[in-house]
Short mmCIF file of C-alpha atoms in Angstrom, two decimals:
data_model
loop_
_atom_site.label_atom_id
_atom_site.label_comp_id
_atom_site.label_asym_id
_atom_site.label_seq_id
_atom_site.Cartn_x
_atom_site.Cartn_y
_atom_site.Cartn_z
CA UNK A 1 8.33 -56.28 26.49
CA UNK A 2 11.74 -55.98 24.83
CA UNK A 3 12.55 -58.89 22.75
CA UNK A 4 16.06 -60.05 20.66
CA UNK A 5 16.34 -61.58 17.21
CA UNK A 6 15.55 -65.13 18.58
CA UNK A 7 12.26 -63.93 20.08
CA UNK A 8 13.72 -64.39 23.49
CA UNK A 9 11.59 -62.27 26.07
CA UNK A 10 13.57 -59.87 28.79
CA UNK A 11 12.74 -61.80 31.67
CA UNK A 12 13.52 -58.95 33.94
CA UNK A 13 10.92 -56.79 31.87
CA UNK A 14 8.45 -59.12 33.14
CA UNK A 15 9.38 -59.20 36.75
CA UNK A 16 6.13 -57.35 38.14
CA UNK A 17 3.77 -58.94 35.71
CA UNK A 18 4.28 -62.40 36.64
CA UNK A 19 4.99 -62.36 40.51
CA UNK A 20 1.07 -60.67 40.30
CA UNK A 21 -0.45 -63.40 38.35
CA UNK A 22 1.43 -65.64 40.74
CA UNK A 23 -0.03 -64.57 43.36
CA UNK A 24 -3.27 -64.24 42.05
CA UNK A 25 -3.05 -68.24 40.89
CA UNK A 26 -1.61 -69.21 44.38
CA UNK A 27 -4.87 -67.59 46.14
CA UNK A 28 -7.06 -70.12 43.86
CA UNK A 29 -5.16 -72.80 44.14
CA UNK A 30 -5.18 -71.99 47.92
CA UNK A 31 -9.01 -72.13 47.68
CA UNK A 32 -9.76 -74.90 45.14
CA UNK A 33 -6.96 -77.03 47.95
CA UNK A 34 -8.94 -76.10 50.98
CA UNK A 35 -12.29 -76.82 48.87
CA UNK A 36 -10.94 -80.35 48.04
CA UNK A 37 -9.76 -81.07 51.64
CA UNK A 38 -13.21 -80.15 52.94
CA UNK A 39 -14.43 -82.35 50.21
CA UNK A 40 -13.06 -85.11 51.60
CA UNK A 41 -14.92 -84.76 55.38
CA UNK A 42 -18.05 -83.81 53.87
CA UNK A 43 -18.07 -86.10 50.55
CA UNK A 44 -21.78 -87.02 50.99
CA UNK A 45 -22.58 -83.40 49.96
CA UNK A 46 -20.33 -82.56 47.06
CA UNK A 47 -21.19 -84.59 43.65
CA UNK A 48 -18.59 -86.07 41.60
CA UNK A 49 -19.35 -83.99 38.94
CA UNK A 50 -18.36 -81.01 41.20
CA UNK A 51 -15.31 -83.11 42.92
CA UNK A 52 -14.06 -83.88 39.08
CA UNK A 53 -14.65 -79.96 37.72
CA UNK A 54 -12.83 -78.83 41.28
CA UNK A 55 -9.59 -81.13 40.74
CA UNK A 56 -9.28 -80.30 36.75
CA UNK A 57 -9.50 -76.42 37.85
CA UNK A 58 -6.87 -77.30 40.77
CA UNK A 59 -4.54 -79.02 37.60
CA UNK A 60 -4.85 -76.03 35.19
CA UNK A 61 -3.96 -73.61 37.98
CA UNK A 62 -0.53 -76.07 38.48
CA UNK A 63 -0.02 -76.27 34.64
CA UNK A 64 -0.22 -72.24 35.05
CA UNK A 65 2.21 -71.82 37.57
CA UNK A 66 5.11 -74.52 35.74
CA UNK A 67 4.14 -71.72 32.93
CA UNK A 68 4.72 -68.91 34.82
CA UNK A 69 8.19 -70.34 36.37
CA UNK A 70 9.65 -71.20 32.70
CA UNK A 71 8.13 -67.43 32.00
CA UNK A 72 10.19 -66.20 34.62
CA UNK A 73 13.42 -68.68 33.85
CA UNK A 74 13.95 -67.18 30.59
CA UNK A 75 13.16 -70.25 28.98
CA UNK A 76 11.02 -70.47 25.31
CA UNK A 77 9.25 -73.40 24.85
CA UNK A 78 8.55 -75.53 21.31
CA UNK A 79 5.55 -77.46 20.60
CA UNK A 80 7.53 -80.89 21.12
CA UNK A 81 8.25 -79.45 24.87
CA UNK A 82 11.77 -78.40 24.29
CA UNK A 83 13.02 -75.67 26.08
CA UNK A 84 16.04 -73.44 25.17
CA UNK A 85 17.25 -70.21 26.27
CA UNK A 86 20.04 -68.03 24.66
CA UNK A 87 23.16 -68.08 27.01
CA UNK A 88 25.09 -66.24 24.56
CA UNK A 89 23.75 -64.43 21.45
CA UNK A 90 25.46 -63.48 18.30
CA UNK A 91 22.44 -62.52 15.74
CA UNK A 92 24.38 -61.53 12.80
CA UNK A 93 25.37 -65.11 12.55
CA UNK A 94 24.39 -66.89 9.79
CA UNK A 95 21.41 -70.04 10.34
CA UNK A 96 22.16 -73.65 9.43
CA UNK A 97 19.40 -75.48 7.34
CA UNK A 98 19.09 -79.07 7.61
CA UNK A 99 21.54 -80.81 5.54
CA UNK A 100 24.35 -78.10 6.28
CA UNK A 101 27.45 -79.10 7.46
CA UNK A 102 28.65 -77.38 11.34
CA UNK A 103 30.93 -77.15 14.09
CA UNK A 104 29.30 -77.65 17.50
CA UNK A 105 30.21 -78.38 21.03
CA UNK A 106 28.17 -79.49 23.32
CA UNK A 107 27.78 -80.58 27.52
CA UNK A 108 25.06 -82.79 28.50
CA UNK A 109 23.46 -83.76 31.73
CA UNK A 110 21.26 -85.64 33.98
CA UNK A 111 19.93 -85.27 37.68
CA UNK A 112 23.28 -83.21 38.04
CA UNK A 113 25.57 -85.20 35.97
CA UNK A 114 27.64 -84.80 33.22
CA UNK A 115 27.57 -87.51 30.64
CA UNK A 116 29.08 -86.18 27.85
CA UNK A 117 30.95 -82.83 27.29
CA UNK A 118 33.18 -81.69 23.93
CA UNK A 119 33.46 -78.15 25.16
CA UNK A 120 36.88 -78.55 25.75
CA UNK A 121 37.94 -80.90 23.71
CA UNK A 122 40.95 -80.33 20.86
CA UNK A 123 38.21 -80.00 17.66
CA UNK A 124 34.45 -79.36 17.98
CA UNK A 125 32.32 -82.00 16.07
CA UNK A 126 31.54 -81.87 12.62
CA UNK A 127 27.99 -82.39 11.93
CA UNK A 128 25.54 -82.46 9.11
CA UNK A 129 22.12 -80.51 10.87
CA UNK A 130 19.36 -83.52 10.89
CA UNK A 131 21.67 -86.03 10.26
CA UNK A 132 19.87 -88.08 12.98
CA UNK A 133 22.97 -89.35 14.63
CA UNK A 134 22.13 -86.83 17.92
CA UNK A 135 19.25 -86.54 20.15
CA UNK A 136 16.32 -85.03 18.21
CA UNK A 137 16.35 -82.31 20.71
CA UNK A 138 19.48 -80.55 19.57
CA UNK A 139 18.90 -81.65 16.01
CA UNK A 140 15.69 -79.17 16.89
CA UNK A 141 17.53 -76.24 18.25
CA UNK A 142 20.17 -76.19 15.34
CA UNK A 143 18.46 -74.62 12.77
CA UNK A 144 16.84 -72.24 15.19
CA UNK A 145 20.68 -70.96 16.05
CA UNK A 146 22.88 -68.65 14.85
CA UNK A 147 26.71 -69.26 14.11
CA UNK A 148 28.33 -67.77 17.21
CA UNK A 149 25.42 -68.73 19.40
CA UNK A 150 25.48 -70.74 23.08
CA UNK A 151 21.85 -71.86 24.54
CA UNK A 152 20.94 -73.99 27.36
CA UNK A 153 18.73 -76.82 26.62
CA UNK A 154 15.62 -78.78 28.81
CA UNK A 155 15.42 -81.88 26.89
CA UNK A 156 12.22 -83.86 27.30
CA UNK A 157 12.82 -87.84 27.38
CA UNK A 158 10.57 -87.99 24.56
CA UNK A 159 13.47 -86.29 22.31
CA UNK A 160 16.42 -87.30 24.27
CA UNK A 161 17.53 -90.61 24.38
CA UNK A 162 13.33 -92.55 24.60
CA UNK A 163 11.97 -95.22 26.61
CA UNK A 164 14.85 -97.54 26.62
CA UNK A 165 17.34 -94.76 27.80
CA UNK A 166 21.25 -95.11 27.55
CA UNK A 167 23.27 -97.67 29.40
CA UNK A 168 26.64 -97.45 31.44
CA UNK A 169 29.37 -96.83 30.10
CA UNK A 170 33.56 -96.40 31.29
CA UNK A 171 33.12 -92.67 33.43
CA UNK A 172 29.69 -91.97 32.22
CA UNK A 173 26.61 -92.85 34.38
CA UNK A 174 23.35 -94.62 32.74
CA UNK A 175 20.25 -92.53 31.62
CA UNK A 176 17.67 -93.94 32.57
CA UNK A 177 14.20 -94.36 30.09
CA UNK A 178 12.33 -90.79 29.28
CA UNK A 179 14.87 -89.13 31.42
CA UNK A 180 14.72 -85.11 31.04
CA UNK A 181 17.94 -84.24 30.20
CA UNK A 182 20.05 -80.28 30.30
CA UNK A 183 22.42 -79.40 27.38
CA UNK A 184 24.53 -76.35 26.73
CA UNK A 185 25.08 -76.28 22.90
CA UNK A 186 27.42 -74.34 20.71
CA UNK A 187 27.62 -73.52 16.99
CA UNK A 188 31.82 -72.81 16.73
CA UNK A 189 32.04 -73.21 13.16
CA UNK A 190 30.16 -72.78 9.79
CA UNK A 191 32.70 -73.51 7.11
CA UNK A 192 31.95 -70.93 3.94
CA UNK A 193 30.31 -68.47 6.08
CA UNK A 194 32.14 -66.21 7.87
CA UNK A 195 35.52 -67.47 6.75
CA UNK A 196 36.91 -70.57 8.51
CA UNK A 197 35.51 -71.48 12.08
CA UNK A 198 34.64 -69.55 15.12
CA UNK A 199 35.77 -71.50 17.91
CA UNK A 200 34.90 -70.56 21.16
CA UNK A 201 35.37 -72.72 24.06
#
């Protein structure tokens, strides 16, 4: 499988590989479903033991396929659950280490909507990486970036904005608690590498 700096797999390399373990999990699932729905005409003869072991098989085979479909997507996936993929890729760009000082933009969303977006806007936000003052989930992709670099973010709740979410405000709607939330982030500038910033809209 060909790979690039970020360790971002081709998806199209893996085309044929995964639409055969699809269909391989789809024909258990199929059979572990049609097991359960008997189970429930005929559950005088099936234990608990076996009903339990039959619906934790059917939930692994489900956890397999959300695997497969970020597999497919492009998508990389942390050990806190975010997800990022490189939209744009610019490996000879230097890394930011917490405590550096960037330039980012940035367009977040929920279910569809825009809530805030500096993509456009006349300067790019300066911002010290793990400052804290941001979501934790891009402070977690910046130092995994490269100056130059655009990647679209799947933001669980748990590093978003938390249980108690983010309320109204004027043209922006409210987020509710633990909502998953989409971001396309930017690094436009590193000031002392490269010169002055890279701004790219």
């Amino acid at each position: 499988l060909s790979q690039d700096t970020n360790g971002v797999t081709d998806s199209s390399s893996m085309t044929a590989k995964l639409q055969q373990q699809r269909l391989t999990i789809l024909a258990v699932c199929a059979a572990v479903a049609a097991a359960l729905s008997c189970s429930s005409t005929q559950s005088h003869s099936l234990s608990r033991g076996t009903f339990c072991r039959r619906s934790a098989e059917a939930i692994a085979l489900w956890t397999t396929l959300g695997d497969v479909a970020r597999a497919e997507s492009g998508y990389q996936t942390t050990a806190s659950g975010l997800q990022y993929k490189v939209v744009k890729a610019a490996s000879e760009g230097a890394v930011p280490k917490v405590g550096d000082l960037i330039c980012i933009r940035f367009k977040g969303s929920y279910d569809g909507k825009v809530f805030d977006d500096i993509t456009e806007t006349a300067e790019p936000l300066y911002y010290r990486v793990g400052a804290g003052s941001l979501i934790k989930g891009i402070d977690e992709a910046l130092p995994m970036m490269h100056l130059g670099e655009t990647w679209s973010l799947k933001i669980p709740g748990s590093l978003g904005f938390g249980p108690k979410g983010r309320p109204a405000s004027a043209g922006k709607p409210r987020i509710p608690g633990n909502a998953d939330l989409e971001y396309e982030l930017s690094i436009v500038g590193f000031p002392g590498f490269e010169g002055d910033l890279i701004d790219t809209v």
